[in-house]
N, CA and C atoms as an extended XYZ file, in Angstrom:
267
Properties=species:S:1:pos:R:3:atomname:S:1:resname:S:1:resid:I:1 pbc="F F F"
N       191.358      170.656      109.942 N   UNK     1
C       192.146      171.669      109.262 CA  UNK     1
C       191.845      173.020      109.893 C   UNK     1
N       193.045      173.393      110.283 N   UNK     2
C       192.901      175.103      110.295 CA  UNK     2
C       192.588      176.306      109.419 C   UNK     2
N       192.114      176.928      109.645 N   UNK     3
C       192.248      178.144      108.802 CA  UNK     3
C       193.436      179.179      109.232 C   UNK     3
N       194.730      179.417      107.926 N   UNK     4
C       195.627      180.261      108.705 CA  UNK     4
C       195.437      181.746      108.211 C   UNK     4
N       195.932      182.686      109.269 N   UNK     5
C       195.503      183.999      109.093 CA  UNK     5
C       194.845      184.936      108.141 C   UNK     5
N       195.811      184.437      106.662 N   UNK     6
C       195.604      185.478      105.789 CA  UNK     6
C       194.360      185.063      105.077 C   UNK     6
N       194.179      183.817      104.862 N   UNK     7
C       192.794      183.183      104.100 CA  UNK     7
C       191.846      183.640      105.729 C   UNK     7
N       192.084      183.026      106.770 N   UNK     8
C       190.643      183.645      107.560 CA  UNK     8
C       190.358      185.617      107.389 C   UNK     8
N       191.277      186.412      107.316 N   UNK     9
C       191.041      187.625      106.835 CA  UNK     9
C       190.079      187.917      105.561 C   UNK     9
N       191.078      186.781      104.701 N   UNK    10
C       189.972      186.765      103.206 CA  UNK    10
C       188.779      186.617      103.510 C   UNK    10
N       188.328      185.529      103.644 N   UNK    11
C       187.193      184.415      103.948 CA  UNK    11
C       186.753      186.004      104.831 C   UNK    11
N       186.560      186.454      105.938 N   UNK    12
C       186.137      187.181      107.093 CA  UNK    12
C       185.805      188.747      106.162 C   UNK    12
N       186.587      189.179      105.257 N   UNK    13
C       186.331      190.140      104.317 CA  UNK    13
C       185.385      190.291      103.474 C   UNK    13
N       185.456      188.804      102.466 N   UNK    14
C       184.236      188.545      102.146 CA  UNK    14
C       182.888      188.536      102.242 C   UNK    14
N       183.156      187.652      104.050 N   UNK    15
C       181.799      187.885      104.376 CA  UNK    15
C       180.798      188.761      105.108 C   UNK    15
N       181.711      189.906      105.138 N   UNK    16
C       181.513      191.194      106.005 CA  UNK    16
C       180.671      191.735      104.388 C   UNK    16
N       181.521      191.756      103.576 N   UNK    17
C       180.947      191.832      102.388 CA  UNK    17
C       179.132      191.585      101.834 C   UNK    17
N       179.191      190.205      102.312 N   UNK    18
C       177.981      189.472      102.023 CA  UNK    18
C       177.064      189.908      102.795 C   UNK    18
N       177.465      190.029      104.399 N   UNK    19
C       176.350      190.673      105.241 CA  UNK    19
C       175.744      192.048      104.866 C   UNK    19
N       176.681      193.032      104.499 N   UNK    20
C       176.121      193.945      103.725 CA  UNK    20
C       175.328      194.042      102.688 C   UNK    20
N       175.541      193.406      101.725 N   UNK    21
C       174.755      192.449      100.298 CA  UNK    21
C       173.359      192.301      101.051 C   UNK    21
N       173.673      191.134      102.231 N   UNK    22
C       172.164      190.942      102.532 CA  UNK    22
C       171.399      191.809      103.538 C   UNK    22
N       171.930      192.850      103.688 N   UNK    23
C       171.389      194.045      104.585 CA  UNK    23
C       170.251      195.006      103.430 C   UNK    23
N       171.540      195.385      102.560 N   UNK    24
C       171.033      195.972      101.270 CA  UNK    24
C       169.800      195.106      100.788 C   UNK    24
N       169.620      193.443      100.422 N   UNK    25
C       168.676      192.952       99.950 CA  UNK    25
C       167.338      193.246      100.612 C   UNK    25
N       167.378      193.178      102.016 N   UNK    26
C       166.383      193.527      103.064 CA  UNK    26
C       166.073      194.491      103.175 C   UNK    26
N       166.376      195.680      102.825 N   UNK    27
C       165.950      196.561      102.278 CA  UNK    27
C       165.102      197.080      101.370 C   UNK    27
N       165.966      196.254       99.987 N   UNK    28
C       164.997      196.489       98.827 CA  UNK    28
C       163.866      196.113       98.906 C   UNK    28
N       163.769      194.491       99.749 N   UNK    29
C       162.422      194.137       99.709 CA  UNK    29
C       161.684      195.006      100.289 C   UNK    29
N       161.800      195.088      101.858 N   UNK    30
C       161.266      196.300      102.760 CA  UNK    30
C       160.787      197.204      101.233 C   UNK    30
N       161.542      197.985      100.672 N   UNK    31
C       161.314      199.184      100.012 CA  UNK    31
C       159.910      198.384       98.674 C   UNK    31
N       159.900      197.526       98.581 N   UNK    32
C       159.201      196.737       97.180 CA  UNK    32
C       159.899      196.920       96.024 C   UNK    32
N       161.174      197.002       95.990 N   UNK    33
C       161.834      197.120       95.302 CA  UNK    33
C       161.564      195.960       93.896 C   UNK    33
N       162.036      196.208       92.723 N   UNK    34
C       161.736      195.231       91.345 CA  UNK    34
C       162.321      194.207       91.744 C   UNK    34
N       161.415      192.783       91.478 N   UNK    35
C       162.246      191.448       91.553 CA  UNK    35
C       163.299      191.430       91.168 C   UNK    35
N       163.362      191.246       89.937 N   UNK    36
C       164.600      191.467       88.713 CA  UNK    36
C       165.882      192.214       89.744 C   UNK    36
N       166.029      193.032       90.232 N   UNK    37
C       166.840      193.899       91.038 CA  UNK    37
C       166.723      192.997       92.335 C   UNK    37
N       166.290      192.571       92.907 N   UNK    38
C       166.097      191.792       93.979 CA  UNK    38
C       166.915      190.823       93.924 C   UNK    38
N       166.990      190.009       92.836 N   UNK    39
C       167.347      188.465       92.402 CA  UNK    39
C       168.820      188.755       91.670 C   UNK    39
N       168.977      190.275       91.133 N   UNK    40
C       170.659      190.377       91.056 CA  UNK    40
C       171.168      190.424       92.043 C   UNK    40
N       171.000      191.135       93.328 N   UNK    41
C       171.403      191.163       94.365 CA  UNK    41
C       171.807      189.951       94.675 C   UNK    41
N       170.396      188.700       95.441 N   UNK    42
C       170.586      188.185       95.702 CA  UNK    42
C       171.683      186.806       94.924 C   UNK    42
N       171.575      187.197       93.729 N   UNK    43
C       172.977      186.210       92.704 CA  UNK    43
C       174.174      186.524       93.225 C   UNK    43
N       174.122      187.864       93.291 N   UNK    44
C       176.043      188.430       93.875 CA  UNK    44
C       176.353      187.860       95.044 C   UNK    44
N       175.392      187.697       95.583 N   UNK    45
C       175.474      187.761       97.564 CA  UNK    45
C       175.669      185.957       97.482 C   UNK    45
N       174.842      185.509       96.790 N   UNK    46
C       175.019      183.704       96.613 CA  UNK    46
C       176.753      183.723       96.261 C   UNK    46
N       176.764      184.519       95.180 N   UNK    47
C       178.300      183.897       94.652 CA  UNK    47
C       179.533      184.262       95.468 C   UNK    47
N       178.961      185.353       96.163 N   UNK    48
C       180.077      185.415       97.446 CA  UNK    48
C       180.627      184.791       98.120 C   UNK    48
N       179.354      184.182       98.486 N   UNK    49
C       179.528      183.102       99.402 CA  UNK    49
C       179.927      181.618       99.272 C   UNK    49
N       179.605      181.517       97.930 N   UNK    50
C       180.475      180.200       96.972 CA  UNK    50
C       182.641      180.710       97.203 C   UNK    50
N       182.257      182.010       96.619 N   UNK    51
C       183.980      182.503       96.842 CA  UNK    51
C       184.491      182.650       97.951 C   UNK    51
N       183.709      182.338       99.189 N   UNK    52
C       184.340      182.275      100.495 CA  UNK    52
C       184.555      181.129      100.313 C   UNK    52
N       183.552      179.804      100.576 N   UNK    53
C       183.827      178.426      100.567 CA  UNK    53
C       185.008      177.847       99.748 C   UNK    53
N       184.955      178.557       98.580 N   UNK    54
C       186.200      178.210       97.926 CA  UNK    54
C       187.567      178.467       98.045 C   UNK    54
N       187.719      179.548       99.019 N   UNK    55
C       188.523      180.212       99.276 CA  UNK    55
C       189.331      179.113      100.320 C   UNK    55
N       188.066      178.733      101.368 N   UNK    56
C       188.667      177.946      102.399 CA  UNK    56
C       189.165      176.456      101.896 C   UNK    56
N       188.476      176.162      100.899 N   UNK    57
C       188.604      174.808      100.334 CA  UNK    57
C       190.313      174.793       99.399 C   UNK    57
N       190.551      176.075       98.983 N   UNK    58
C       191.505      175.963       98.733 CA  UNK    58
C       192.662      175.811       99.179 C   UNK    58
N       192.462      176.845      100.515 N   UNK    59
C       193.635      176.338      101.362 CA  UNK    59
C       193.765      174.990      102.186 C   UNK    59
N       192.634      174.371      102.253 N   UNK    60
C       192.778      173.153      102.396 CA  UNK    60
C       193.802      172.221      101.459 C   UNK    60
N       193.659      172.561      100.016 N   UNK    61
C       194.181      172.118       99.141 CA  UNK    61
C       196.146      172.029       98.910 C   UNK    61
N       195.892      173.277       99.719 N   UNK    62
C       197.071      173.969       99.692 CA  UNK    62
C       198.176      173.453      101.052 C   UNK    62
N       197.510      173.248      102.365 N   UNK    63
C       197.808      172.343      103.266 CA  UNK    63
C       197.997      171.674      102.999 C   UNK    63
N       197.566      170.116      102.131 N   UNK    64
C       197.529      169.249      101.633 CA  UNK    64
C       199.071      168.687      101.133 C   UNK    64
N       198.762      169.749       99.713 N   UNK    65
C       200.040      169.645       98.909 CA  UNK    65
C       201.250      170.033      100.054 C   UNK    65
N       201.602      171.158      101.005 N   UNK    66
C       202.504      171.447      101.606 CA  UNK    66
C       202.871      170.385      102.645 C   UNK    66
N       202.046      169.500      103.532 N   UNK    67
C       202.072      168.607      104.109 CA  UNK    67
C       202.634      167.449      103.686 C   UNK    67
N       201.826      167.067      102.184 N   UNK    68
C       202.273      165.889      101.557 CA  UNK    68
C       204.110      165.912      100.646 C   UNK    68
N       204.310      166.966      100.528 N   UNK    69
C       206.079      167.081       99.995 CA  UNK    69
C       206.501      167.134      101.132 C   UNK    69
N       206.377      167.644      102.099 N   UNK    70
C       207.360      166.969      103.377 CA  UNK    70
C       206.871      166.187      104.263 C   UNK    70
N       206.282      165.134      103.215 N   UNK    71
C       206.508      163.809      104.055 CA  UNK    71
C       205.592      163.812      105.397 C   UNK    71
N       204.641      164.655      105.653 N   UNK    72
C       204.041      164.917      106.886 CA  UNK    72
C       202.660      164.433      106.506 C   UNK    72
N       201.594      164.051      107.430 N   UNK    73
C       200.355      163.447      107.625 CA  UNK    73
C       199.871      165.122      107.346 C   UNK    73
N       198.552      165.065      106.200 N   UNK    74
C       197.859      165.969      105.834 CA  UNK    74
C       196.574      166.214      106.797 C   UNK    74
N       196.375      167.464      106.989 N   UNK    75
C       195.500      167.720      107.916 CA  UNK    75
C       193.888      167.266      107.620 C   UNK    75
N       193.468      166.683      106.637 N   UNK    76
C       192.314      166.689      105.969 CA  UNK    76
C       193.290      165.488      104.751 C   UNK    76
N       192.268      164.442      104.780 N   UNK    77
C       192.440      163.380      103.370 CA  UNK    77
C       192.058      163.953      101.950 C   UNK    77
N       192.772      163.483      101.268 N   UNK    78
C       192.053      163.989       99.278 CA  UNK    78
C       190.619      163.263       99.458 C   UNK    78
N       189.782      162.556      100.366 N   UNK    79
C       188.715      162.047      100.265 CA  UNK    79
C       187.951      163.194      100.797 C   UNK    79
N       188.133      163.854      101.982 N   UNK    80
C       187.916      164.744      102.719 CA  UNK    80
C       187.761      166.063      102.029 C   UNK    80
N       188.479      166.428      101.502 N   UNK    81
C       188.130      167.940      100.570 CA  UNK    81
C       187.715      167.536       99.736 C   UNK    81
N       187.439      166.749       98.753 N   UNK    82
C       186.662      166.404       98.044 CA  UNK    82
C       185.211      166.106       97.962 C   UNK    82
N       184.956      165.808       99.486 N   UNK    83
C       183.650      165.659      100.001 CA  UNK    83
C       183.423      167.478      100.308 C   UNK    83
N       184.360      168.086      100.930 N   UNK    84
C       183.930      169.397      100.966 CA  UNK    84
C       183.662      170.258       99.987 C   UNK    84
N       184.380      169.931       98.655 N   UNK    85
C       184.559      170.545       97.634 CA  UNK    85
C       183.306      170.364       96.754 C   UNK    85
N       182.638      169.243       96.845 N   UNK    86
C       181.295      168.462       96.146 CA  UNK    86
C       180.423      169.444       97.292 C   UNK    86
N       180.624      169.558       98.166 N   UNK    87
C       179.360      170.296       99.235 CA  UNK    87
C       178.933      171.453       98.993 C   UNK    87
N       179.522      172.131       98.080 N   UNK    88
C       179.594      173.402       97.785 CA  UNK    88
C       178.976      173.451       96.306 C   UNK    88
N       178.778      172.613       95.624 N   UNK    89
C       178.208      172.540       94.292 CA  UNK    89
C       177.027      171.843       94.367 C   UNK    89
């Protein structure tokens, strides 16, 4: 499966996102910053990165369905994202 433009922008936004998140985290530690503050960080920056994966998994989903109404061979099996979709949890 491909990734097409506008989801790789997403997905690529996101994780420009996240790298920052974990720039900022490296920091705090550097600084000795409070766990507690440490471990929110690092929750946001985790769930980011769940919302990228999902992001891509969706358009997988979305290939799928568009492939399968016209009658066309899907780029990825319902066994296949499903295994991707479980990988992520």
């Amino acid at each position: 499966m491909q990734i097409d433009d506008p989801c790789r922008r997403e997905v690529l936004t996101r994780l420009q996102r996240v790298k920052g998140q974990v720039n900022g985290i490296l920091n705090m530690i550097e600084e000795g910053r409070e766990c507690s503050e440490v471990l929110t960080q690092l929750s946001a920056a985790s769930h980011a990165i769940d919302r990228a994966g999902l992001r891509i998994i969706s358009e997988g989903l979305n290939q799928h369905a568009i492939a399968t109404a016209a009658g066309e061979e899907p780029p990825m099996t319902r066994e296949e994202l499903e295994k991707l979709f479980l990988s992520l949890a």
